[in-house]
PDB file of C-alpha atoms in Angstrom:
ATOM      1  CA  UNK A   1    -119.052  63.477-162.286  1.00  0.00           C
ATOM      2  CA  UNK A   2    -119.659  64.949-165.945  1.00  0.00           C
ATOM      3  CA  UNK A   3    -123.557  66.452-164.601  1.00  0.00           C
ATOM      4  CA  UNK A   4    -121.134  68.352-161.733  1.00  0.00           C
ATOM      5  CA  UNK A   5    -118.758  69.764-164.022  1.00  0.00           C
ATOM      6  CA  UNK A   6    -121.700  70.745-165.970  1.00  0.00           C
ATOM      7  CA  UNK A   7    -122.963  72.428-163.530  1.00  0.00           C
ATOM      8  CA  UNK A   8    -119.816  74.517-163.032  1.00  0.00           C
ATOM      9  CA  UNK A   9    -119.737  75.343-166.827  1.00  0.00           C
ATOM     10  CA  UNK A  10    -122.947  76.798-166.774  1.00  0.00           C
ATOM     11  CA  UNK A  11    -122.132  78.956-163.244  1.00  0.00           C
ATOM     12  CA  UNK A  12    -125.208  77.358-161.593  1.00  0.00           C
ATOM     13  CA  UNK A  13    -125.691  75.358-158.849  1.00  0.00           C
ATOM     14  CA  UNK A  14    -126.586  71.925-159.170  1.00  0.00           C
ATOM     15  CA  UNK A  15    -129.958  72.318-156.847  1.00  0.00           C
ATOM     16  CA  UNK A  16    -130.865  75.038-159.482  1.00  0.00           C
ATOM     17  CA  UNK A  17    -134.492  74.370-160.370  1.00  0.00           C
ATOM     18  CA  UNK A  18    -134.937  73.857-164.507  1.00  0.00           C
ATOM     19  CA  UNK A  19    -135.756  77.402-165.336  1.00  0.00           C
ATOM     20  CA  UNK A  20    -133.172  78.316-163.691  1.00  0.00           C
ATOM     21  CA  UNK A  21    -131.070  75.672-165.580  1.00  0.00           C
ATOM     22  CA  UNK A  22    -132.636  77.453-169.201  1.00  0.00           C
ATOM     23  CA  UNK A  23    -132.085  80.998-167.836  1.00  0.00           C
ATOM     24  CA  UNK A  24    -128.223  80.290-167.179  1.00  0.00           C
ATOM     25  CA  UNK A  25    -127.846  78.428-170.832  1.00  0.00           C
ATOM     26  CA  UNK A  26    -129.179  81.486-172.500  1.00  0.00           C
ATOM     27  CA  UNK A  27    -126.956  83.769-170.666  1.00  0.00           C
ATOM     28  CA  UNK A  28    -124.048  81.870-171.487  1.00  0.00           C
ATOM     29  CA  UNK A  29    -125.043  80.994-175.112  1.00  0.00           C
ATOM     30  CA  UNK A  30    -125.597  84.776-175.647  1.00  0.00           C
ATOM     31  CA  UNK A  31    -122.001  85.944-174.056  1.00  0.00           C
ATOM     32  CA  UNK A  32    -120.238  82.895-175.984  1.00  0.00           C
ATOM     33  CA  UNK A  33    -121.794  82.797-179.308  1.00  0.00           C
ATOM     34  CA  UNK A  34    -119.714  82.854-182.136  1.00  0.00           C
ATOM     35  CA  UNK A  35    -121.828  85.828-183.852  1.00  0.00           C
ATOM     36  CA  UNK A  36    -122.011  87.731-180.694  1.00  0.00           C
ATOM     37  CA  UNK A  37    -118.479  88.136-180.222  1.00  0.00           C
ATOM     38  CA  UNK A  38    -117.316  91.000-182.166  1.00  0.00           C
ATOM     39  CA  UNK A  39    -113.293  91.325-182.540  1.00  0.00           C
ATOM     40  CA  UNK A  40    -110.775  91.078-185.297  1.00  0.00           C
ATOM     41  CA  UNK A  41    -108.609  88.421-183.142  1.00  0.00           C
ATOM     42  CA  UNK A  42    -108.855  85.731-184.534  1.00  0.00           C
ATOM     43  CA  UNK A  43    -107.496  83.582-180.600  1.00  0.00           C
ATOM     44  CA  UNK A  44    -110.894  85.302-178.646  1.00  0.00           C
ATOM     45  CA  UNK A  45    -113.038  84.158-181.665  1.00  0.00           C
ATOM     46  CA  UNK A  46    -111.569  81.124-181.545  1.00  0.00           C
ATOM     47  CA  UNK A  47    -111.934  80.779-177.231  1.00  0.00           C
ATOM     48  CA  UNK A  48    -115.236  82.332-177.169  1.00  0.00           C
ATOM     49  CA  UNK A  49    -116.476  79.092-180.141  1.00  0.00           C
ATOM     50  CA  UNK A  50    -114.745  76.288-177.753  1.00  0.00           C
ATOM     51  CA  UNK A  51    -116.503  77.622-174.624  1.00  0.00           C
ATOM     52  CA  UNK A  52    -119.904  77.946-176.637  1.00  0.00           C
ATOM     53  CA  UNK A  53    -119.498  74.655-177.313  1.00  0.00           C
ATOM     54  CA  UNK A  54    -119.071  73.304-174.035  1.00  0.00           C
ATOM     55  CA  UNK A  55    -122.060  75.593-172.808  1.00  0.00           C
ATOM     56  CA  UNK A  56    -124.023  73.747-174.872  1.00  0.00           C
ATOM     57  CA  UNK A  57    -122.745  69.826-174.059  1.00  0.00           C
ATOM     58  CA  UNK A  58    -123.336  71.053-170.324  1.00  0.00           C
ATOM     59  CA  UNK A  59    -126.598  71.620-171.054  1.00  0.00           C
ATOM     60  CA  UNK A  60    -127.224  68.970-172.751  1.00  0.00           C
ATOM     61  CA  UNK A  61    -125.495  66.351-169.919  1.00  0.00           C
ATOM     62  CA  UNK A  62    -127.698  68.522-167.421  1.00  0.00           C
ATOM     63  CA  UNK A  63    -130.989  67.618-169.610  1.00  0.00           C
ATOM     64  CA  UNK A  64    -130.526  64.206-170.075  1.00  0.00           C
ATOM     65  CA  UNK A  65    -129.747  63.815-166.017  1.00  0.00           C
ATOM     66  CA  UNK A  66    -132.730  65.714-165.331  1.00  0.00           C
ATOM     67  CA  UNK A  67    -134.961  64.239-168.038  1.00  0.00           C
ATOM     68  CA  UNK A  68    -135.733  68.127-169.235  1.00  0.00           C
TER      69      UNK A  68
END
């Protein structure tokens, strides 16, 4: 249930082959990272660090289901 969600975090679907798993962490690691985002407000800072985080558990759950 936690590889599906995964899945959805990283905006891939789950019959996504594992370059295509990589290629959609480092998009979403790029957009999300906490140096990347560039803004005074401290709230989009703060959203863009929680999602970065959760890009990179998803990955994580997705490489330990798929032995990567």
């Amino acid at each position: 249930k936690s590889a599906d969600n995964a899945y959805k975090i990283l905006e891939i679907e789950k019959a996504a082959s594992d370059e295509e798993v990589k290629k959609a962490y480092r998009k979403m690691a790029k957009k999300y990272h906490p140096d990347k985002v560039i803004t005074d407000n401290e709230a989009i800072k703060k959203v863009a660090e929680e999602k970065f985080k959760e890009v990179q558990i998803a990955y994580e759950q997705i490489q330990k289901e798929r032995g990567i």
